[in-house]
Amino acid sequence: MRGFFHRGGKFRPLTPNGERPDQHIPDDLWVKCAKCKDLLYVKELEHNQRVCPKCGYHFRLRARERIAQLVDPGSFHEWDATLQPEDPLDFADGSGPYEEKLRATQQKSGETEALITGRATLDGRPLAVAVCDFEFLGASMGSVFGEKMVRAIERCCESGLPLLTVNASGGARMHEGLFSLMQMAKTVSALARLGRARLPHIALLTDPCYGGVTASYATVADVILAEPGALIGFAGPRVIEQITKQKLPEGFQTAEFLLEHGMIDLIVERPALRPTLRRLLDHYQRARAAHADFRDASAQASPEALPVSAPLLTAHRVFLNGSETGDD
């Protein structure tokens, strides 16, 4: 009989696709690796932090997935979650008004903006995190994106927190024109204040990281990390080849290529990120404590009392305070 199968002495209906119900496999159980093309069991992939166990390919993560992997459970406290992007230029393109695209993206992604910021702990160490969500308009940097980043930096300066940024972006948000481009200078200026406060900025570059984000705050960091195979650059390879009329070298704009040419400091596989960040945070905490102790000691000592070390003492005062008198 067509449309039926026999089991347990009875004829039972097939599914609309002509399959037996006990043989139907849900669509979300398996995923194909973009690199090795093997089929991966989703639960095994999730257990491996969305890294292919066969070839090491790092799948992209949503922002909240990234936060859940990096920080201690229950420690994340989000900042500025209610800030909403607007449409200052009444922008519209072939796909429709920017305002409508914003609302549709917010509904689909469940986020109000492409950047999520907040305070958390990593193995008990307090820090601030700012994580991009590429699913939100390609994590393009608009005016609210920049504002959230600057507010996070200012909170770091006030509270003495180190800053971790996890960066993935297609660049500036064209829908906001000049307002978007201004965020490059705005975020870098805020990071200069973070530097004067002797607080570290650790940047993690993930796939893909391009445009104005790469050209601004993402690469203005004390330590620049990247995930294996991440594509990082300003303009895309196709655009560069069209302009230069030259064939680009193999692996151009990959994390490995950038490490070889001194553009980043370290490539870290996803399972090793937490211990690597923990070591960096401990190092900067010790360094900052040592600087504070030396500043206190140098404030109490006089160059006359320490004639041999006076030049070094003066140099450290300049380094720590910005001037020989201690005025910043």
Short mmCIF file of C-alpha atoms in Angstrom, two decimals:
data_model
loop_
_atom_site.label_atom_id
_atom_site.label_comp_id
_atom_site.label_asym_id
_atom_site.label_seq_id
_atom_site.Cartn_x
_atom_site.Cartn_y
_atom_site.Cartn_z
CA MET A 1 0.00 0.00 0.00
CA ARG A 2 1.36 3.38 -1.01
CA GLY A 3 1.81 5.93 1.78
CA PHE A 4 1.96 3.22 4.46
CA PHE A 5 4.47 0.83 5.98
CA HIS A 6 3.93 -2.39 7.89
CA ARG A 7 5.05 -2.74 11.49
CA GLY A 8 3.69 -4.72 14.45
CA GLY A 9 1.05 -6.40 12.32
CA LYS A 10 -0.44 -3.05 11.26
CA PHE A 11 -0.12 -0.63 8.36
CA ARG A 12 1.08 2.75 9.56
CA PRO A 13 1.21 6.03 7.58
CA LEU A 14 4.45 7.46 6.27
CA THR A 15 5.41 11.10 6.82
CA PRO A 16 4.55 13.64 4.08
CA ASN A 17 8.12 13.21 2.81
CA GLY A 18 7.59 9.48 2.36
CA GLU A 19 9.68 8.52 5.39
CA ARG A 20 8.90 6.25 8.30
CA PRO A 21 8.37 8.33 11.46
CA ASP A 22 10.99 6.32 13.35
CA GLN A 23 13.53 7.05 10.60
CA HIS A 24 12.99 10.81 10.37
CA ILE A 25 16.11 12.76 11.40
CA PRO A 26 15.60 16.37 12.59
CA ASP A 27 17.39 18.99 10.50
CA ASP A 28 19.28 20.50 13.44
CA LEU A 29 21.12 17.35 14.57
CA TRP A 30 23.99 17.60 12.08
CA VAL A 31 26.01 20.43 10.59
CA LYS A 32 28.61 20.45 7.83
CA CYS A 33 32.05 21.86 8.61
CA ALA A 34 32.86 24.76 6.28
CA LYS A 35 36.52 23.67 6.09
CA CYS A 36 36.74 19.86 6.01
CA LYS A 37 33.11 19.36 4.81
CA ASP A 38 32.53 16.52 7.28
CA LEU A 39 29.18 16.13 8.97
CA LEU A 40 29.38 16.92 12.68
CA TYR A 41 26.96 15.95 15.40
CA VAL A 42 25.68 19.22 16.84
CA LYS A 43 25.88 18.15 20.48
CA GLU A 44 29.48 17.04 20.02
CA LEU A 45 30.27 20.35 18.32
CA GLU A 46 28.70 22.33 21.17
CA HIS A 47 30.65 20.27 23.71
CA ASN A 48 33.82 21.22 21.81
CA GLN A 49 32.97 24.97 22.02
CA ARG A 50 31.88 24.97 18.36
CA VAL A 51 35.33 23.97 17.13
CA CYS A 52 35.41 21.17 14.56
CA PRO A 53 36.97 18.14 16.32
CA LYS A 54 38.32 16.86 13.00
CA CYS A 55 40.06 19.87 11.45
CA GLY A 56 39.99 22.57 14.15
CA TYR A 57 37.79 24.98 12.21
CA HIS A 58 36.33 27.64 14.53
CA PHE A 59 32.63 28.20 13.86
CA ARG A 60 31.30 31.69 14.43
CA LEU A 61 29.65 32.43 17.76
CA ARG A 62 26.84 34.78 18.72
CA ALA A 63 27.78 37.42 21.29
CA ARG A 64 25.98 35.82 24.21
CA GLU A 65 27.42 32.40 23.33
CA ARG A 66 30.86 33.99 23.47
CA ILE A 67 30.16 35.62 26.83
CA ALA A 68 28.88 32.33 28.25
CA GLN A 69 32.11 30.60 27.18
CA LEU A 70 34.51 33.25 28.46
CA VAL A 71 33.19 34.45 31.83
CA ASP A 72 32.11 32.80 35.06
CA PRO A 73 28.50 31.52 35.10
CA GLY A 74 26.08 34.10 36.47
CA SER A 75 28.73 36.81 36.75
CA PHE A 76 27.81 38.88 33.68
CA HIS A 77 25.97 42.14 34.40
CA GLU A 78 24.97 43.90 31.19
CA TRP A 79 25.38 47.64 30.68
CA ASP A 80 23.24 49.97 28.54
CA ALA A 81 20.93 47.22 27.29
CA THR A 82 18.15 49.74 26.63
CA LEU A 83 20.14 52.03 24.31
CA GLN A 84 18.41 52.01 20.94
CA PRO A 85 19.91 52.94 17.54
CA GLU A 86 18.05 55.54 15.51
CA ASP A 87 17.91 56.70 11.91
CA PRO A 88 19.47 60.21 11.92
CA LEU A 89 19.68 60.44 8.11
CA ASP A 90 16.30 58.89 7.18
CA PHE A 91 18.42 56.47 5.17
CA ALA A 92 16.89 54.13 2.61
CA ASP A 93 18.38 51.85 -0.01
CA GLY A 94 17.09 49.20 -2.40
CA SER A 95 16.05 46.94 0.47
CA GLY A 96 13.98 49.63 2.19
CA PRO A 97 14.28 52.21 4.99
CA TYR A 98 17.04 51.76 7.57
CA GLU A 99 14.52 52.11 10.39
CA GLU A 100 12.54 49.11 9.15
CA LYS A 101 15.73 47.09 8.72
CA LEU A 102 16.73 47.93 12.29
CA ARG A 103 13.44 46.75 13.75
CA ALA A 104 13.49 43.54 11.70
CA THR A 105 17.07 42.80 12.75
CA GLN A 106 16.27 43.44 16.41
CA GLN A 107 13.32 41.07 16.25
CA LYS A 108 15.30 38.37 14.45
CA SER A 109 18.47 38.60 16.56
CA GLY A 110 16.87 39.33 19.92
CA GLU A 111 19.40 42.15 20.47
CA THR A 112 18.98 45.92 20.40
CA GLU A 113 22.44 46.60 18.94
CA ALA A 114 25.46 44.78 17.53
CA LEU A 115 27.57 45.34 20.67
CA ILE A 116 26.93 43.87 24.12
CA THR A 117 28.86 45.33 27.03
CA GLY A 118 28.98 44.57 30.72
CA ARG A 119 30.92 43.61 33.81
CA ALA A 120 31.85 40.03 34.70
CA THR A 121 34.48 37.84 36.29
CA LEU A 122 36.83 35.38 34.63
CA ASP A 123 37.95 32.71 37.10
CA GLY A 124 37.17 35.23 39.81
CA ARG A 125 39.05 38.11 38.19
CA PRO A 126 36.83 41.17 37.52
CA LEU A 127 36.83 42.69 34.06
CA ALA A 128 34.66 44.53 31.56
CA VAL A 129 33.70 42.85 28.30
CA ALA A 130 32.50 44.29 24.99
CA VAL A 131 31.44 41.63 22.49
CA CYS A 132 30.30 42.07 18.88
CA ASP A 133 27.41 40.10 17.41
CA PHE A 134 27.95 39.58 13.68
CA GLU A 135 24.34 38.47 13.24
CA PHE A 136 23.24 42.07 13.88
CA LEU A 137 23.83 43.89 10.56
CA GLY A 138 27.28 42.34 10.27
CA ALA A 139 28.27 43.89 13.63
CA SER A 140 28.64 47.20 11.81
CA MET A 141 29.69 50.11 14.03
CA GLY A 142 27.03 52.79 14.30
CA SER A 143 26.57 55.67 16.73
CA VAL A 144 24.99 53.57 19.52
CA PHE A 145 27.64 50.87 19.04
CA GLY A 146 30.33 53.52 19.60
CA GLU A 147 28.48 55.07 22.52
CA LYS A 148 28.18 51.73 24.30
CA MET A 149 31.89 51.07 23.78
CA VAL A 150 32.88 54.49 25.15
CA ARG A 151 30.60 54.13 28.16
CA ALA A 152 32.17 50.74 28.91
CA ILE A 153 35.66 52.29 28.73
CA GLU A 154 34.66 55.15 31.01
CA ARG A 155 33.29 52.67 33.56
CA CYS A 156 36.61 50.83 33.40
CA CYS A 157 38.45 54.07 34.20
CA GLU A 158 36.12 54.77 37.12
CA SER A 159 36.24 51.24 38.58
CA GLY A 160 39.79 50.22 37.70
CA LEU A 161 38.64 47.34 35.48
CA PRO A 162 40.62 45.81 32.61
CA LEU A 163 38.79 45.72 29.27
CA LEU A 164 38.33 42.71 26.99
CA THR A 165 36.88 43.35 23.55
CA VAL A 166 35.79 40.50 21.28
CA ASN A 167 35.67 41.88 17.78
CA ALA A 168 33.93 40.72 14.61
CA SER A 169 32.59 43.26 12.14
CA GLY A 170 32.05 44.25 8.57
CA GLY A 171 33.08 47.83 9.38
CA ALA A 172 31.28 51.14 9.76
CA ARG A 173 27.49 51.21 9.37
CA MET A 174 26.85 52.92 6.06
CA HIS A 175 23.22 53.65 7.00
CA GLU A 176 24.44 56.30 9.47
CA GLY A 177 27.04 57.92 7.24
CA LEU A 178 29.36 60.37 8.99
CA PHE A 179 27.83 59.54 12.39
CA SER A 180 29.23 56.04 11.99
CA LEU A 181 32.69 57.15 10.85
CA MET A 182 32.99 59.48 13.86
CA GLN A 183 32.90 56.43 16.16
CA MET A 184 36.41 55.50 15.06
CA ALA A 185 37.92 58.63 16.61
CA LYS A 186 35.51 58.53 19.53
CA THR A 187 36.43 55.00 20.64
CA VAL A 188 40.18 55.49 20.14
CA SER A 189 40.09 58.71 22.19
CA ALA A 190 38.35 56.87 25.02
CA LEU A 191 40.99 54.14 24.91
CA ALA A 192 43.68 56.82 25.30
CA ARG A 193 42.09 57.70 28.65
CA LEU A 194 42.11 54.02 29.56
CA GLY A 195 45.83 53.92 28.80
CA ARG A 196 46.51 56.98 30.96
CA ALA A 197 44.69 55.17 33.78
CA ARG A 198 47.20 52.27 33.38
CA LEU A 199 44.39 49.82 32.62
CA PRO A 200 44.85 47.14 29.95
CA HIS A 201 42.80 46.64 26.82
CA ILE A 202 42.96 43.06 25.53
CA ALA A 203 41.47 42.60 22.06
CA LEU A 204 40.37 39.28 20.60
CA LEU A 205 39.87 39.35 16.83
CA THR A 206 37.47 36.75 15.46
CA ASP A 207 36.20 35.88 12.01
CA PRO A 208 35.53 38.20 10.25
CA CYS A 209 36.95 41.52 11.48
CA TYR A 210 37.08 44.26 8.86
CA GLY A 211 36.66 47.93 8.10
CA GLY A 212 36.44 50.72 10.63
CA VAL A 213 36.45 48.39 13.64
CA THR A 214 39.82 46.91 12.62
CA ALA A 215 41.09 50.41 11.78
CA SER A 216 40.13 51.83 15.17
CA TYR A 217 39.58 50.44 18.66
CA ALA A 218 40.04 46.72 17.85
CA THR A 219 43.74 47.14 17.08
CA VAL A 220 44.44 49.82 19.69
CA ALA A 221 45.15 47.33 22.43
CA ASP A 222 47.91 46.28 24.80
CA VAL A 223 47.62 42.70 23.58
CA ILE A 224 45.97 41.62 20.32
CA LEU A 225 44.83 38.00 20.18
CA ALA A 226 43.11 36.19 17.32
CA GLU A 227 41.37 32.90 16.76
CA PRO A 228 42.89 30.46 14.24
CA GLY A 229 41.88 31.13 10.65
CA ALA A 230 40.12 34.43 11.43
CA LEU A 231 39.96 36.83 8.48
CA ILE A 232 41.18 40.26 9.58
CA GLY A 233 41.72 43.39 7.52
CA PHE A 234 40.40 46.74 6.38
CA ALA A 235 39.21 46.30 2.80
CA GLY A 236 38.38 42.85 1.45
CA PRO A 237 40.90 40.90 -0.67
CA ARG A 238 38.83 41.27 -3.83
CA VAL A 239 38.77 45.07 -3.49
CA ILE A 240 42.52 45.19 -2.84
CA GLU A 241 43.27 43.05 -5.88
CA GLN A 242 41.07 45.24 -8.08
CA ILE A 243 42.81 48.42 -6.91
CA THR A 244 46.41 47.17 -6.89
CA LYS A 245 46.03 44.93 -9.97
CA GLN A 246 48.17 42.36 -8.17
CA LYS A 247 47.60 38.83 -6.98
CA LEU A 248 47.61 38.69 -3.19
CA PRO A 249 49.82 36.14 -1.39
CA GLU A 250 48.42 32.85 -0.14
CA GLY A 251 46.58 33.21 3.17
CA PHE A 252 46.47 37.01 2.97
CA GLN A 253 44.47 38.59 5.83
CA THR A 254 44.27 35.38 7.85
CA ALA A 255 45.27 35.48 11.50
CA GLU A 256 48.30 33.32 10.67
CA PHE A 257 49.46 35.77 7.97
CA LEU A 258 49.05 38.74 10.33
CA LEU A 259 50.96 36.99 13.12
CA GLU A 260 53.84 36.26 10.74
CA HIS A 261 53.98 39.95 9.74
CA GLY A 262 53.76 41.34 13.27
CA MET A 263 50.20 42.71 13.18
CA ILE A 264 48.91 40.61 16.07
CA ASP A 265 50.55 39.16 19.17
CA LEU A 266 49.18 35.65 19.52
CA ILE A 267 46.82 33.12 17.94
CA VAL A 268 44.82 31.28 20.60
CA GLU A 269 42.55 28.31 20.03
CA ARG A 270 39.15 28.66 21.62
CA PRO A 271 39.62 26.05 24.40
CA ALA A 272 42.80 27.88 25.49
CA LEU A 273 41.26 31.35 25.60
CA ARG A 274 40.24 31.37 29.27
CA PRO A 275 43.62 30.28 30.66
CA THR A 276 45.40 32.70 28.31
CA LEU A 277 43.22 35.60 29.40
CA ARG A 278 43.64 34.60 33.03
CA ARG A 279 47.43 34.78 32.72
CA LEU A 280 47.26 38.16 31.00
CA LEU A 281 44.92 39.59 33.63
CA ASP A 282 47.18 38.34 36.42
CA HIS A 283 50.22 39.85 34.72
CA TYR A 284 48.64 43.27 34.36
CA GLN A 285 47.30 43.18 37.90
CA ARG A 286 50.79 42.49 39.24
CA ALA A 287 52.32 45.15 37.00
CA ARG A 288 49.77 47.75 38.07
CA ALA A 289 50.33 46.92 41.75
CA ALA A 290 54.09 47.24 41.28
CA HIS A 291 53.67 50.61 39.58
CA ALA A 292 51.45 51.81 42.41
CA ASP A 293 53.99 50.71 45.02
CA PHE A 294 56.81 52.40 43.14
CA ARG A 295 54.81 55.61 42.74
CA ASP A 296 54.12 55.71 46.48
CA ALA A 297 57.78 55.09 47.28
CA SER A 298 59.02 57.68 44.81
CA ALA A 299 56.61 60.27 46.18
CA GLN A 300 58.13 59.88 49.64
CA ALA A 301 61.77 59.81 48.51
CA SER A 302 63.76 62.81 47.33
CA PRO A 303 66.39 62.83 44.58
CA GLU A 304 68.93 64.16 47.13
CA ALA A 305 68.39 61.16 49.37
CA LEU A 306 68.87 58.77 46.45
CA PRO A 307 71.52 60.38 44.22
CA VAL A 308 72.45 57.22 42.35
CA SER A 309 68.90 56.27 41.40
CA ALA A 310 67.54 59.80 41.00
CA PRO A 311 67.57 59.79 37.15
CA LEU A 312 65.75 56.45 37.11
CA LEU A 313 63.35 57.71 39.75
CA THR A 314 62.60 60.81 37.68
CA ALA A 315 62.11 58.71 34.56
CA HIS A 316 59.60 56.49 36.35
CA ARG A 317 57.76 59.54 37.62
CA VAL A 318 57.42 60.80 34.05
CA PHE A 319 56.28 57.35 32.88
CA LEU A 320 53.74 56.92 35.66
CA ASN A 321 52.41 60.44 36.00
CA GLY A 322 53.00 62.12 32.67
CA SER A 323 55.36 64.80 34.06
CA GLU A 324 58.18 65.29 36.54
CA THR A 325 55.86 67.08 38.94
CA GLY A 326 53.31 64.26 38.92
CA ASP A 327 50.70 66.28 37.01
CA ASP A 328 48.96 64.34 34.28
#
